[in-house]
Tab-separated table of C-alpha atoms in Angstrom:
chain	number	residue	atom	x	y	z
A	1181	UNK	CA	14.316	-21.972	-18.996
A	1182	UNK	CA	14.364	-21.505	-15.356
A	1183	UNK	CA	17.405	-24.310	-14.519
A	1184	UNK	CA	19.633	-22.906	-11.682
A	1185	UNK	CA	23.342	-23.336	-11.444
A	1186	UNK	CA	23.308	-26.234	-9.135
A	1187	UNK	CA	20.937	-27.995	-11.790
A	1188	UNK	CA	17.786	-27.340	-9.598
A	1189	UNK	CA	14.606	-26.991	-12.259
A	1190	UNK	CA	12.238	-24.018	-10.495
A	1191	UNK	CA	9.741	-24.250	-13.250
A	1192	UNK	CA	7.227	-27.300	-13.624
A	1193	UNK	CA	6.801	-28.393	-17.040
A	1194	UNK	CA	5.977	-32.120	-16.483
A	1195	UNK	CA	2.685	-31.872	-18.012
A	1196	UNK	CA	3.568	-29.408	-20.958
A	1197	UNK	CA	2.481	-26.348	-19.203
A	1198	UNK	CA	4.698	-23.542	-17.010
A	1199	UNK	CA	4.429	-22.456	-13.556
A	1200	UNK	CA	7.188	-21.452	-10.655
A	1201	UNK	CA	7.981	-24.412	-8.486
A	1202	UNK	CA	9.761	-23.992	-5.512
A	1203	UNK	CA	11.959	-26.649	-3.905
A	1204	UNK	CA	10.374	-28.085	-0.889
A	1205	UNK	CA	13.771	-27.652	1.334
A	1206	UNK	CA	13.695	-23.817	0.168
A	1207	UNK	CA	9.900	-23.378	1.420
A	1208	UNK	CA	11.012	-25.120	4.428
A	1209	UNK	CA	14.074	-23.029	4.860
A	1210	UNK	CA	11.514	-19.776	4.549
A	1211	UNK	CA	9.245	-21.044	6.937
A	1212	UNK	CA	11.874	-20.729	9.859
A	1213	UNK	CA	11.589	-17.155	10.156
A	1214	UNK	CA	9.406	-15.650	11.818
A	1215	UNK	CA	8.783	-13.239	9.284
A	1216	UNK	CA	7.779	-15.327	6.665
A	1217	UNK	CA	3.848	-14.013	5.428
A	1218	UNK	CA	3.772	-16.471	2.967
A	1219	UNK	CA	4.464	-16.849	-0.985
A	1220	UNK	CA	3.111	-14.513	-3.577
A	1221	UNK	CA	3.042	-15.514	-6.935
A	1222	UNK	CA	3.199	-12.151	-8.843
A	1223	UNK	CA	0.928	-11.889	-11.716
A	1224	UNK	CA	-0.361	-15.226	-11.512
A	1225	UNK	CA	-3.887	-14.765	-12.711
A	1226	UNK	CA	-2.366	-12.670	-15.561
A	1227	UNK	CA	-0.461	-16.090	-16.278
A	1228	UNK	CA	-3.048	-17.808	-16.398
A	1229	UNK	CA	-5.774	-16.209	-17.895
A	1230	UNK	CA	-3.268	-14.973	-21.084
A	1231	UNK	CA	-1.498	-18.028	-21.349
A	1232	UNK	CA	2.045	-16.817	-19.875
A	1233	UNK	CA	2.196	-13.736	-21.953
A	1234	UNK	CA	6.241	-13.422	-21.112
A	1235	UNK	CA	6.914	-16.567	-22.557
A	1236	UNK	CA	5.353	-15.511	-25.557
A	1237	UNK	CA	7.109	-12.383	-26.053
A	1238	UNK	CA	10.625	-13.877	-25.094
A	1239	UNK	CA	10.269	-16.644	-27.966
A	1240	UNK	CA	8.415	-14.007	-30.504
A	1241	UNK	CA	5.393	-15.993	-30.071
A	1242	UNK	CA	6.742	-19.428	-31.223
A	1243	UNK	CA	5.716	-21.107	-27.830
A	1244	UNK	CA	1.846	-20.107	-26.446
A	1245	UNK	CA	2.152	-22.730	-22.913
A	1246	UNK	CA	-0.399	-22.395	-20.349
A	1247	UNK	CA	0.078	-22.588	-16.550
A	1248	UNK	CA	-1.954	-25.637	-15.838
A	1249	UNK	CA	-3.468	-28.084	-18.328
A	1250	UNK	CA	-6.717	-26.789	-20.114
A	1251	UNK	CA	-9.928	-28.787	-21.133
A	1252	UNK	CA	-10.430	-29.974	-24.853
A	1253	UNK	CA	-14.162	-29.361	-24.525
A	1254	UNK	CA	-16.229	-26.367	-24.514
A	1255	UNK	CA	-17.481	-25.764	-21.036
A	1256	UNK	CA	-16.819	-23.039	-18.958
A	1257	UNK	CA	-17.943	-24.624	-15.775
A	1258	UNK	CA	-15.955	-27.743	-15.986
A	1259	UNK	CA	-13.044	-25.628	-16.782
A	1260	UNK	CA	-13.493	-22.911	-13.835
A	1261	UNK	CA	-14.152	-26.028	-11.302
A	1262	UNK	CA	-10.597	-27.854	-13.026
A	1263	UNK	CA	-9.040	-24.447	-12.299
A	1264	UNK	CA	-9.865	-24.779	-8.184
A	1265	UNK	CA	-8.452	-28.068	-8.203
A	1266	UNK	CA	-5.628	-27.214	-9.818
A	1267	UNK	CA	-4.998	-24.544	-7.780
A	1268	UNK	CA	-6.016	-25.819	-4.428
A	1269	UNK	CA	-3.150	-28.567	-4.796
A	1270	UNK	CA	-0.842	-25.878	-6.316
A	1271	UNK	CA	-1.389	-23.536	-3.240
A	1272	UNK	CA	-1.003	-26.801	-0.644
A	1273	UNK	CA	2.017	-27.818	-2.158
A	1274	UNK	CA	3.659	-24.592	-0.492
A	1275	UNK	CA	1.671	-25.027	2.746
A	1276	UNK	CA	2.786	-28.425	3.634
A	1277	UNK	CA	6.408	-27.290	3.836
A	1278	UNK	CA	5.160	-24.125	5.820
A	1279	UNK	CA	4.105	-21.832	4.038
A	1280	UNK	CA	1.890	-19.937	6.323
A	1281	UNK	CA	-0.157	-18.590	3.218
A	1282	UNK	CA	-0.048	-18.188	-0.342
A	1283	UNK	CA	-1.227	-15.199	-2.494
A	1284	UNK	CA	-1.425	-13.974	-6.060
A	1285	UNK	CA	-0.628	-10.542	-7.222
A	1286	UNK	CA	-3.374	-9.385	-9.889
A	1287	UNK	CA	-2.724	-6.917	-12.671
A	1288	UNK	CA	-6.304	-7.342	-13.545
A	1289	UNK	CA	-9.126	-7.716	-11.237
A	1290	UNK	CA	-10.010	-10.792	-11.791
A	1291	UNK	CA	-9.775	-14.689	-10.219
A	1292	UNK	CA	-9.947	-13.715	-6.578
A	1293	UNK	CA	-12.727	-15.408	-5.820
A	1294	UNK	CA	-11.069	-18.085	-7.723
A	1295	UNK	CA	-8.107	-18.244	-5.957
A	1296	UNK	CA	-9.606	-17.546	-2.535
A	1297	UNK	CA	-12.048	-20.843	-3.339
A	1298	UNK	CA	-8.656	-22.579	-3.255
A	1299	UNK	CA	-7.242	-21.029	-0.099
A	1300	UNK	CA	-5.375	-18.148	-2.091
A	1301	UNK	CA	-5.437	-14.871	-0.138
A	1302	UNK	CA	-6.822	-11.975	-2.295
A	1303	UNK	CA	-3.884	-9.348	-3.309
A	1304	UNK	CA	-5.299	-6.283	-5.752
A	1305	UNK	CA	-3.089	-4.318	-7.491
A	1306	UNK	CA	-3.901	-0.555	-6.926
A	1307	UNK	CA	-2.272	2.164	-9.551
A	1308	UNK	CA	-0.671	0.019	-12.122
A	1309	UNK	CA	-3.303	-0.397	-14.870
A	1310	UNK	CA	-6.298	-0.659	-12.054
A	1311	UNK	CA	-9.360	1.880	-11.241
A	1312	UNK	CA	-8.310	1.413	-7.136
A	1313	UNK	CA	-11.527	1.286	-5.469
A	1314	UNK	CA	-13.173	-1.005	-8.184
A	1315	UNK	CA	-10.251	-3.628	-7.630
A	1316	UNK	CA	-10.731	-3.151	-3.817
A	1317	UNK	CA	-14.881	-4.010	-4.529
A	1318	UNK	CA	-14.046	-7.343	-6.316
A	1319	UNK	CA	-11.419	-8.167	-4.144
A	1320	UNK	CA	-12.933	-7.260	-0.976
A	1321	UNK	CA	-15.980	-9.904	-1.562
A	1322	UNK	CA	-13.416	-12.718	-2.069
A	1323	UNK	CA	-11.863	-12.165	1.319
A	1324	UNK	CA	-15.158	-11.519	3.323
A	1325	UNK	CA	-16.498	-14.473	0.990
A	1326	UNK	CA	-13.657	-17.116	2.329
A	1327	UNK	CA	-13.069	-15.325	5.514
A	1328	UNK	CA	-9.081	-14.133	4.155
A	1329	UNK	CA	-7.419	-11.568	5.062
A	1330	UNK	CA	-7.432	-8.543	2.275
A	1331	UNK	CA	-3.607	-7.565	1.008
A	1332	UNK	CA	-2.892	-4.769	-1.371
A	1333	UNK	CA	-0.399	-4.265	-3.883
A	1334	UNK	CA	0.608	-0.504	-4.472
A	1335	UNK	CA	2.381	-0.377	-7.464
A	1336	UNK	CA	4.127	2.208	-9.245
A	1337	UNK	CA	4.560	0.678	-12.555
A	1338	UNK	CA	2.155	2.022	-15.067
A	1339	UNK	CA	2.432	-0.038	-18.302
A	1340	UNK	CA	5.927	-0.046	-19.033
A	1341	UNK	CA	7.265	2.914	-17.079
A	1342	UNK	CA	8.510	3.056	-13.962
A	1343	UNK	CA	7.614	5.233	-11.893
A	1344	UNK	CA	4.012	5.868	-13.756
A	1345	UNK	CA	2.102	7.227	-11.192
A	1346	UNK	CA	3.007	10.613	-9.460
A	1347	UNK	CA	3.982	10.331	-5.663
A	1348	UNK	CA	0.586	11.868	-4.336
A	1349	UNK	CA	-1.354	8.951	-6.313
A	1350	UNK	CA	0.884	6.779	-4.656
A	1351	UNK	CA	0.188	8.630	-0.897
A	1352	UNK	CA	-3.501	8.282	-1.386
A	1353	UNK	CA	-3.938	4.598	-2.318
A	1354	UNK	CA	-1.694	4.323	0.903
A	1355	UNK	CA	-4.486	6.088	2.601
A	1356	UNK	CA	-7.265	4.271	0.901
A	1357	UNK	CA	-6.214	0.736	1.718
A	1358	UNK	CA	-5.770	2.207	5.315
A	1359	UNK	CA	-9.483	3.525	5.374
A	1360	UNK	CA	-10.837	0.588	3.584
A	1361	UNK	CA	-9.945	-1.776	6.355
A	1362	UNK	CA	-6.934	-3.668	4.207
A	1363	UNK	CA	-5.216	-6.094	6.419
A	1364	UNK	CA	-1.653	-5.453	4.833
A	1365	UNK	CA	-0.547	-3.390	1.984
A	1366	UNK	CA	2.582	-2.502	0.344
A	1367	UNK	CA	4.196	-0.370	-2.171
A	1368	UNK	CA	5.882	-2.320	-5.143
A	1369	UNK	CA	8.955	-1.244	-6.896
A	1370	UNK	CA	11.256	0.383	-3.994
A	1371	UNK	CA	13.641	1.701	-7.070
A	1372	UNK	CA	11.538	4.769	-7.213
A	1373	UNK	CA	12.022	5.705	-3.240
A	1374	UNK	CA	15.415	6.844	-3.679
A	1375	UNK	CA	17.396	8.323	-6.112
A	1376	UNK	CA	20.123	5.182	-6.610
A	1377	UNK	CA	21.908	6.893	-3.062
A	1378	UNK	CA	20.466	7.038	-0.101
A	1379	UNK	CA	18.686	10.445	-0.977
A	1380	UNK	CA	14.948	10.118	-1.143
A	1381	UNK	CA	12.907	10.998	-3.933
A	1382	UNK	CA	9.571	12.374	-3.925
A	1383	UNK	CA	8.181	9.024	-3.494
A	1384	UNK	CA	10.578	8.130	-0.974
A	1385	UNK	CA	9.336	11.446	0.854
A	1386	UNK	CA	5.761	10.922	0.663
A	1387	UNK	CA	6.206	6.855	1.838
A	1388	UNK	CA	7.775	8.067	4.584
A	1389	UNK	CA	5.414	10.688	5.861
A	1390	UNK	CA	2.387	8.067	5.362
A	1391	UNK	CA	4.239	5.446	7.818
A	1392	UNK	CA	4.980	8.403	10.033
A	1393	UNK	CA	1.527	9.441	10.569
A	1394	UNK	CA	-0.092	6.075	10.604
A	1395	UNK	CA	1.914	3.723	12.582
A	1396	UNK	CA	0.996	4.141	15.855
A	1397	UNK	CA	-2.633	4.587	14.864
A	1398	UNK	CA	-5.152	1.853	16.007
A	1399	UNK	CA	-7.779	1.721	12.976
A	1400	UNK	CA	-10.414	-0.302	14.812
A	1401	UNK	CA	-11.403	-2.321	11.979
A	1402	UNK	CA	-10.284	-4.119	8.973
A	1403	UNK	CA	-11.748	-6.068	5.942
A	1404	UNK	CA	-13.737	-8.567	8.302
A	1405	UNK	CA	-16.329	-5.512	9.363
A	1406	UNK	CA	-16.853	-4.134	5.653
A	1407	UNK	CA	-20.461	-4.101	5.592
A	1408	UNK	CA	-21.239	-3.352	1.790
A	1409	UNK	CA	-24.776	-2.079	0.509
A	1410	UNK	CA	-24.370	-3.028	-2.891
A	1411	UNK	CA	-23.497	-6.549	-4.089
A	1412	UNK	CA	-23.086	-7.979	-7.540
A	1413	UNK	CA	-22.655	-12.151	-7.882
A	1414	UNK	CA	-21.366	-13.603	-10.751
A	1415	UNK	CA	-19.141	-16.536	-11.628
A	1416	UNK	CA	-15.519	-15.692	-11.507
A	1417	UNK	CA	-14.415	-16.500	-15.161
A	1418	UNK	CA	-11.244	-14.338	-15.247
A	1419	UNK	CA	-12.781	-12.215	-18.273
A	1420	UNK	CA	-11.689	-8.257	-17.659
A	1421	UNK	CA	-12.314	-6.895	-21.352
A	1422	UNK	CA	-9.246	-8.854	-23.296
A	1423	UNK	CA	-9.539	-8.900	-26.858
A	1424	UNK	CA	-6.162	-7.646	-28.660
A	1425	UNK	CA	-5.799	-10.511	-31.741
A	1426	UNK	CA	-2.383	-11.248	-30.226
A	1427	UNK	CA	-1.354	-11.518	-26.453
A	1428	UNK	CA	-4.750	-11.298	-24.610
A	1429	UNK	CA	-6.971	-13.599	-26.162
A	1430	UNK	CA	-10.746	-13.225	-25.921
A	1431	UNK	CA	-11.155	-16.254	-23.699
A	1432	UNK	CA	-12.576	-17.668	-20.428
A	1433	UNK	CA	-9.777	-18.990	-17.667
A	1434	UNK	CA	-7.031	-18.957	-20.762
A	1435	UNK	CA	-8.624	-21.258	-22.236
A	1436	UNK	CA	-9.065	-20.526	-26.283
A	1437	UNK	CA	-11.596	-22.876	-26.947
A	1438	UNK	CA	-13.953	-20.791	-24.280
A	1439	UNK	CA	-15.206	-17.614	-25.349
A	1440	UNK	CA	-17.069	-15.444	-23.740
A	1441	UNK	CA	-20.536	-14.217	-24.379
A	1442	UNK	CA	-22.963	-11.249	-23.410
A	1443	UNK	CA	-22.870	-12.527	-19.770
A	1444	UNK	CA	-19.146	-11.917	-19.230
A	1445	UNK	CA	-19.487	-8.503	-20.138
A	1446	UNK	CA	-22.576	-7.567	-17.696
A	1447	UNK	CA	-20.380	-6.964	-14.564
A	1448	UNK	CA	-18.303	-3.951	-16.886
A	1449	UNK	CA	-22.027	-2.535	-17.477
A	1450	UNK	CA	-23.069	-3.033	-14.040
A	1451	UNK	CA	-19.916	-0.894	-12.345
A	1452	UNK	CA	-20.499	1.330	-15.683
A	1453	UNK	CA	-24.279	2.040	-13.587
A	1454	UNK	CA	-22.733	2.373	-10.225
A	1455	UNK	CA	-19.714	4.503	-11.070
A	1456	UNK	CA	-21.995	7.371	-12.611
A	1457	UNK	CA	-20.175	5.936	-16.662
A	1458	UNK	CA	-16.921	7.075	-15.106
A	1459	UNK	CA	-15.890	3.457	-16.206
A	1460	UNK	CA	-15.540	1.429	-19.373
A	1461	UNK	CA	-18.781	-0.745	-20.383
A	1462	UNK	CA	-16.764	-3.087	-22.081
A	1463	UNK	CA	-14.171	-3.874	-19.329
A	1464	UNK	CA	-12.139	-2.948	-16.259
A	1465	UNK	CA	-8.582	-2.046	-16.639
A	1466	UNK	CA	-6.561	0.142	-18.727
A	1467	UNK	CA	-4.850	-2.886	-20.270
A	1468	UNK	CA	-7.580	-3.133	-22.705
A	1469	UNK	CA	-7.174	-0.787	-25.825
A	1470	UNK	CA	-10.467	0.749	-26.599
A	1471	UNK	CA	-12.127	4.257	-27.179
A	1472	UNK	CA	-12.774	4.553	-23.814
A	1473	UNK	CA	-8.966	4.492	-23.197
A	1474	UNK	CA	-8.553	6.833	-25.788
A	1475	UNK	CA	-10.865	9.513	-24.033
A	1476	UNK	CA	-9.451	8.796	-20.529
A	1477	UNK	CA	-5.336	8.750	-21.942
A	1478	UNK	CA	-4.383	9.766	-18.428
A	1479	UNK	CA	-4.769	7.006	-15.415
A	1480	UNK	CA	-6.678	8.004	-12.665
A	1481	UNK	CA	-7.393	6.175	-9.293
A	1482	UNK	CA	-10.634	6.500	-7.850
A	1483	UNK	CA	-13.942	6.631	-9.401
A	1484	UNK	CA	-17.700	7.365	-7.994
A	1485	UNK	CA	-18.781	4.062	-6.076
A	1486	UNK	CA	-20.989	3.586	-3.199
A	1487	UNK	CA	-20.456	0.738	-0.585
A	1488	UNK	CA	-19.670	-1.743	-3.438
A	1489	UNK	CA	-18.598	-5.503	-3.306
A	1490	UNK	CA	-18.404	-8.334	-5.728
A	1491	UNK	CA	-19.210	-12.226	-4.343
A	1492	UNK	CA	-19.209	-15.443	-6.841
A	1493	UNK	CA	-21.843	-17.926	-7.297
A	1494	UNK	CA	-21.230	-19.509	-3.793
A	1495	UNK	CA	-22.444	-16.340	-2.089
A	1496	UNK	CA	-24.476	-16.952	1.024
A	1497	UNK	CA	-26.579	-15.091	3.836
A	1498	UNK	CA	-23.284	-14.204	5.717
A	1499	UNK	CA	-22.107	-11.976	2.919
A	1500	UNK	CA	-25.666	-10.804	1.802
A	1501	UNK	CA	-27.422	-9.862	4.631
A	1502	UNK	CA	-25.845	-5.876	4.760
A	1503	UNK	CA	-27.095	-5.446	1.288
A	1504	UNK	CA	-30.081	-3.355	0.110
A	1505	UNK	CA	-28.970	-3.364	-3.822
A	1506	UNK	CA	-27.754	-6.924	-5.552
A	1507	UNK	CA	-27.163	-7.514	-8.983
A	1508	UNK	CA	-27.124	-10.822	-10.347
A	1509	UNK	CA	-25.193	-11.505	-13.633
A	1510	UNK	CA	-22.377	-14.107	-15.348
A	1511	UNK	CA	-22.608	-17.438	-16.572
A	1512	UNK	CA	-23.634	-19.322	-13.929
A	1513	UNK	CA	-25.551	-18.954	-10.277
A	1514	UNK	CA	-26.867	-21.861	-8.710
A	1515	UNK	CA	-30.338	-22.710	-7.415
A	1516	UNK	CA	-28.975	-22.394	-3.449
A	1517	UNK	CA	-27.457	-19.296	-4.258
A	1518	UNK	CA	-30.315	-17.616	-5.735
A	1519	UNK	CA	-32.730	-19.046	-2.885
A	1520	UNK	CA	-30.310	-16.992	-0.546
A	1521	UNK	CA	-30.940	-13.953	-2.514
A	1522	UNK	CA	-34.813	-14.107	-2.313
A	1523	UNK	CA	-34.392	-14.797	1.045
A	1524	UNK	CA	-32.639	-11.682	1.595
A	1525	UNK	CA	-35.415	-9.791	-0.804
A	1526	UNK	CA	-38.620	-10.952	1.525
A	1527	UNK	CA	-36.896	-10.888	4.615
A	1528	UNK	CA	-34.747	-7.641	4.855
A	1529	UNK	CA	-36.166	-5.537	2.022
A	1530	UNK	CA	-33.176	-6.150	-0.287
A	1531	UNK	CA	-33.606	-5.167	-4.210
A	1532	UNK	CA	-32.703	-7.693	-6.715
A	1533	UNK	CA	-31.924	-6.402	-10.193
A	1534	UNK	CA	-31.516	-9.771	-12.876
A	1535	UNK	CA	-32.568	-10.908	-16.087
A	1536	UNK	CA	-35.091	-13.156	-16.595
A	1537	UNK	CA	-32.704	-16.005	-16.324
A	1538	UNK	CA	-32.121	-15.566	-13.031
A	1539	UNK	CA	-35.211	-14.460	-11.301
A	1540	UNK	CA	-38.022	-16.745	-9.745
A	1541	UNK	CA	-40.202	-18.597	-11.909
A	1542	UNK	CA	-43.106	-16.416	-10.218
A	1543	UNK	CA	-41.426	-13.119	-10.633
A	1544	UNK	CA	-41.027	-13.839	-14.322
A	1545	UNK	CA	-44.372	-14.416	-15.034
A	1546	UNK	CA	-45.192	-10.533	-13.427
A	1547	UNK	CA	-42.498	-8.823	-15.348
A	1548	UNK	CA	-43.144	-7.495	-19.012
A	1549	UNK	CA	-41.437	-5.403	-20.967
A	1550	UNK	CA	-37.588	-4.457	-21.037
A	1551	UNK	CA	-37.763	-3.269	-17.571
A	1552	UNK	CA	-40.115	-3.691	-14.511
A	1553	UNK	CA	-40.431	-4.036	-10.514
A	1554	UNK	CA	-42.137	-6.815	-8.776
A	1555	UNK	CA	-42.352	-7.020	-5.177
A	1556	UNK	CA	-41.775	-9.646	-3.096
A	1557	UNK	CA	-42.241	-9.840	0.581
A	1558	UNK	CA	-40.196	-6.819	2.414
A	1559	UNK	CA	-38.316	-6.224	-1.114
A	1560	UNK	CA	-38.522	-6.018	-4.836
A	1561	UNK	CA	-36.974	-7.415	-7.773
A	1562	UNK	CA	-36.034	-5.353	-10.907
A	1563	UNK	CA	-36.120	-7.888	-14.035
A	1564	UNK	CA	-34.518	-6.559	-17.131
A	1565	UNK	CA	-34.411	-7.810	-20.744
A	1566	UNK	CA	-30.641	-6.829	-20.913
A	1567	UNK	CA	-27.928	-5.074	-18.982
A	1568	UNK	CA	-28.145	-2.681	-22.089
A	1569	UNK	CA	-31.541	-1.906	-21.163
A	1570	UNK	CA	-31.889	1.782	-20.963
A	1571	UNK	CA	-33.242	3.723	-18.081
A	1572	UNK	CA	-32.114	0.561	-15.496
A	1573	UNK	CA	-29.948	3.573	-13.523
A	1574	UNK	CA	-33.001	5.657	-13.152
A	1575	UNK	CA	-34.560	2.419	-10.851
A	1576	UNK	CA	-31.082	2.265	-9.219
A	1577	UNK	CA	-30.419	6.009	-8.737
A	1578	UNK	CA	-31.224	5.863	-4.925
A	1579	UNK	CA	-28.758	3.346	-3.758
A	1580	UNK	CA	-25.500	4.787	-6.037
A	1581	UNK	CA	-24.619	7.339	-3.935
A	1582	UNK	CA	-23.541	10.785	-4.930
A	1583	UNK	CA	-21.389	11.381	-8.252
A	1584	UNK	CA	-17.767	12.475	-7.410
A	1585	UNK	CA	-17.844	10.185	-3.920
A	1586	UNK	CA	-16.613	7.255	-2.563
A	1587	UNK	CA	-18.282	5.594	0.664
A	1588	UNK	CA	-17.590	2.809	2.833
A	1589	UNK	CA	-19.500	1.188	5.466
A	1590	UNK	CA	-18.476	-0.804	7.861
A	1591	UNK	CA	-20.110	-2.551	11.036
A	1592	UNK	CA	-19.758	0.351	13.568
A	1593	UNK	CA	-18.663	3.393	10.853
A	1594	UNK	CA	-19.021	4.616	7.456
A	1595	UNK	CA	-16.688	6.581	5.570
A	1596	UNK	CA	-16.917	9.198	2.869
A	1597	UNK	CA	-14.305	10.475	0.384
A	1598	UNK	CA	-14.958	13.411	-2.216
A	1599	UNK	CA	-12.671	12.648	-4.890
A	1600	UNK	CA	-10.370	15.626	-6.234
A	1601	UNK	CA	-10.369	16.815	-9.754
A	1602	UNK	CA	-7.244	15.028	-10.924
A	1603	UNK	CA	-9.209	11.357	-9.736
A	1604	UNK	CA	-5.769	10.432	-7.885
A	1605	UNK	CA	-6.535	11.841	-4.580
A	1606	UNK	CA	-9.414	12.997	-2.329
A	1607	UNK	CA	-10.727	14.407	0.774
A	1608	UNK	CA	-12.185	12.381	3.629
A	1609	UNK	CA	-15.600	13.741	4.834
A	1610	UNK	CA	-16.238	14.858	8.055
């Protein structure tokens, strides 16, 4: 129930769904301020893919209400295109009243591309239940591909605990955002900054220290200058490994009729290879209960990862040109994008990894066995039976960098960070 005292309804329930509705005059009033950056919908992707779980909890599972109307047919691509249309119309409803931008704030590292395709600025959470540099890699690709700024919410919550992360970990997430070219970063949960009075807590002191250290520095680059060496192309289907039988149904786009199959899991297998086995093979969030979560019972922010970005099915040469290695996976990649990939293989010397379903016909004819290499112009294809294929890491080991390091490459510089044993902090290599 979002009815205000004056009778105004702050939720749109006209189509049997539930999403925040801001009155036109409210957005217009905000737009008069020079400090107004835009509208941010907290955990919007979470509400879509998990079907408003807060309402489910509040009603003891009696009401399961989606954010937007869902298709009745079991067609993932049509559901994805419908969501793009719905998101675009929704974002435009704010922008027409003067909002400079609309942002999501993503609990899980999904829907950055689907949002960006609809004009919604990528805004990834670090800390929280995410691995910070993995979430960055996914969101950075969306910002680059759709020419949008990149925001970062550094969230002190973990599950239901606040603060669920140390002041030290918060500080190094601020530093990572700065080094990674993020355009705007902010810390969620200022209540941990003071002791309830005006005295700063350890979190508050560390936040102030960061601000004092970096407020007058000219970084000299942004996410627009990021030039990743490793790329992953896949259709943004909103799957992060969810499987709980009650709240987090195993489905795509929040539609329980559309189930994920092995193709949606391929992204997680790729990240497991790129992080030297430090991420789960079946998901990329601490929000997913699994044996991996039991083994890694303490949250950590950083994993080994070498200059990586994730792109969606619309990727083109503009974002692919810097890649030395590219993985093709997921439920759909159209022919025009595959042609762009092949041009990068032939002309730039890129190595492309794929199952046969995304490989060119003439390359398939030359491939044999569970894994094989096929030369193509200056580059080559690595054709695999599946992303479960053993020894794939051996074929790409020269690309994935050193275990224990994070590396970022920009147009005029590269930055290498050595991860400390706590995996919550790092040192910048000179």
